[in-house]
Amino acid sequence: MPQDKIYKTVHQYNKVPIPVENMRKLQEIARDYSCVKNYVYQRYGGVGGLTKIYPGYTVQNEMTRSGIRTQLGLPSVYFNLAVFEALGDIKAQWTNIKISILEAASQNERFSSQEKHYLRFMVKTGGCFEHILNGKKIVVPEKMEEAYHRIMVDINGSSVCAENLNRYLCRQVRKKIQRIQTDKAHGFSLTERAYRYGTCGDEHGIFLSTKESRKRIFVPLTDSNEYDKQLYIRLKPEDYGIEIAVPIGQKVRIHKDYANETGISLGMRHMITTDTGNIYGECFGQFQQELVEYLAASDKTYRKEKKNNAGRKKYKAHKAKLDARLVTYANQEINRMIAGEKPKVIYLPKYPQGNIKGYDKKINYSVNLWKKGFVKDRIKQKCRENSIEYVEVTGKAISTECSRCGAQGKYKKEVFLCERCGYEDDKKINAAKNAKKRGRPEQQDKHIVH
Ligand SMILES: [Zn+2]
């Protein structure tokens, strides 16, 4: 079913290397940020924290009073967000624990339906679960009192008493609860109160709050987009860079005239081949080859002159340029494919992970994986944006199977040949036809990958 809105993450990047001194300031924030989070996990992540985390004011207030913020000298915009995020993680863990307890209880044949009912009530009703776990008296909300009374009457007639069921809950929690901790200080979130987009000199960029009051760091960005969302900043000190992640809500487009079923096959040389023989991303292989050659050539140079920092920066800048060209090109061609094919559903093969047999061995392994995962993710995302169904089918033997008669054929270079029925076609077109065949509803039981 198409939703009206989907969320995706867009990224922004620094335009020029970030001075070491500024990077250090950002790293300080990241360190403090994870320190605050760990403090919250430790103090409120356990059973004892349960009575305080809903809705969470208590934790915010206690944390503010704890003095840890002043100790660290972390601005409250960062501090509050770190507390809020950690609290979210703790709540998420409890949600999962509750779901898994209810699942375990409902599958447990030892329990009668009254007992299961009791457990469900205790897990779901505020004032029950946390008090049972903390060995306190249950406080049932007024509007639930009647239901509670009925359940207690029911349970008194059963073999297992309430005490035992409560102990069961405690045991389950002990088994499932995990200590949350973050060792990573790679970045931090920030709200609009901690940043501002703007210009400095001729450069457009972002101003970020630091621990020094009223002193913001300016980071020039590669684009001039401005957002008013909560951002996440990932630090890449080894590259003197940052990556800003912005969650964007976007309306889904619905195309009433998109009615085709399109099988596609991804490739190294031509990015996308469809079952009807259309090719998108014809220059993909060539662009990629240029990137790989550049990487290989620079790698040699680097082994010779390890301490050449200026050269290293130049290399990173050029690599980023080639990367960006490939990304832009891939996006453009995927858009062109969608507009051209007008599909209501796209079928494409799932390749076994780590298996790149049949791909060009000359091309660097990691680049290869990057490419395949990347193109697929982009197609998936574009399908979501355009309310096109995206279906992955098993990729096993998809290039050697004849799409006309189903026999095993052979291919020589780019041409597939079936000896049984005489079918001959471009290897990729044959594979795309197979993808469509495998994905169509009557075949689904056999080949759809979940
Ligand atoms: Zn055949």
CSV table of N, CA, C and O and ligand atoms in Angstrom, one decimal, residues 401-409 416-424, ligand 1:
chain,number,residue,atom,x,y,z
A,401,GLU,N,20.2,-19.7,-17.0
A,401,GLU,CA,18.9,-20.3,-17.3
A,401,GLU,C,18.3,-19.6,-18.5
A,401,GLU,O,18.4,-18.4,-18.7
A,402,CYS,N,17.7,-20.5,-19.4
A,402,CYS,CA,17.1,-19.9,-20.6
A,402,CYS,C,15.8,-19.3,-20.2
A,402,CYS,O,14.9,-20.0,-19.6
A,403,SER,N,15.6,-18.0,-20.6
A,403,SER,CA,14.3,-17.4,-20.2
A,403,SER,C,13.2,-17.8,-21.1
A,403,SER,O,12.0,-17.5,-20.8
A,404,ARG,N,13.4,-18.5,-22.2
A,404,ARG,CA,12.3,-18.9,-23.0
A,404,ARG,C,11.8,-20.3,-22.6
A,404,ARG,O,10.7,-20.5,-22.4
A,405,CYS,N,12.8,-21.3,-22.4
A,405,CYS,CA,12.4,-22.6,-22.1
A,405,CYS,C,12.8,-23.2,-20.8
A,405,CYS,O,12.3,-24.2,-20.3
A,406,GLY,N,13.6,-22.4,-20.0
A,406,GLY,CA,14.0,-22.8,-18.7
A,406,GLY,C,15.1,-23.8,-18.6
A,406,GLY,O,15.6,-24.1,-17.5
A,407,ALA,N,15.7,-24.2,-19.7
A,407,ALA,CA,16.8,-25.1,-19.7
A,407,ALA,C,18.1,-24.4,-19.3
A,407,ALA,O,18.1,-23.2,-19.3
A,408,GLN,N,19.1,-25.1,-18.9
A,408,GLN,CA,20.4,-24.5,-18.6
A,408,GLN,C,21.1,-24.2,-19.9
A,408,GLN,O,21.3,-25.2,-20.7
A,409,GLY,N,21.5,-23.0,-20.2
A,409,GLY,CA,22.2,-22.7,-21.4
A,409,GLY,C,23.6,-22.2,-21.0
A,409,GLY,O,24.1,-22.4,-19.9
A,416,PHE,N,24.1,-15.0,-24.6
A,416,PHE,CA,23.5,-16.2,-24.0
A,416,PHE,C,23.0,-17.1,-25.2
A,416,PHE,O,22.4,-16.6,-26.1
A,417,LEU,N,23.2,-18.4,-25.0
A,417,LEU,CA,22.7,-19.3,-26.1
A,417,LEU,C,22.1,-20.5,-25.4
A,417,LEU,O,22.8,-21.2,-24.5
A,418,CYS,N,20.9,-20.9,-25.8
A,418,CYS,CA,20.3,-22.1,-25.3
A,418,CYS,C,20.3,-23.1,-26.4
A,418,CYS,O,19.8,-23.0,-27.5
A,419,GLU,N,21.0,-24.3,-26.0
A,419,GLU,CA,21.1,-25.3,-27.0
A,419,GLU,C,19.9,-26.1,-27.2
A,419,GLU,O,19.6,-26.7,-28.3
A,420,ARG,N,19.0,-26.1,-26.2
A,420,ARG,CA,17.8,-26.8,-26.4
A,420,ARG,C,16.8,-26.2,-27.3
A,420,ARG,O,16.3,-26.8,-28.2
A,421,CYS,N,16.5,-24.9,-27.1
A,421,CYS,CA,15.5,-24.3,-27.9
A,421,CYS,C,16.1,-23.3,-29.0
A,421,CYS,O,15.3,-22.7,-29.8
A,422,GLY,N,17.3,-23.0,-28.9
A,422,GLY,CA,18.0,-22.2,-29.9
A,422,GLY,C,17.9,-20.7,-29.6
A,422,GLY,O,18.3,-19.9,-30.4
A,423,TYR,N,17.3,-20.4,-28.4
A,423,TYR,CA,17.2,-18.9,-28.0
A,423,TYR,C,18.6,-18.3,-27.9
A,423,TYR,O,19.5,-18.9,-27.2
A,424,GLU,N,18.8,-17.2,-28.5
A,424,GLU,CA,20.0,-16.5,-28.4
A,424,GLU,C,19.8,-15.0,-28.1
A,424,GLU,O,18.9,-14.4,-28.7
B,1,ZN,ZN,15.8,-22.4,-24.2
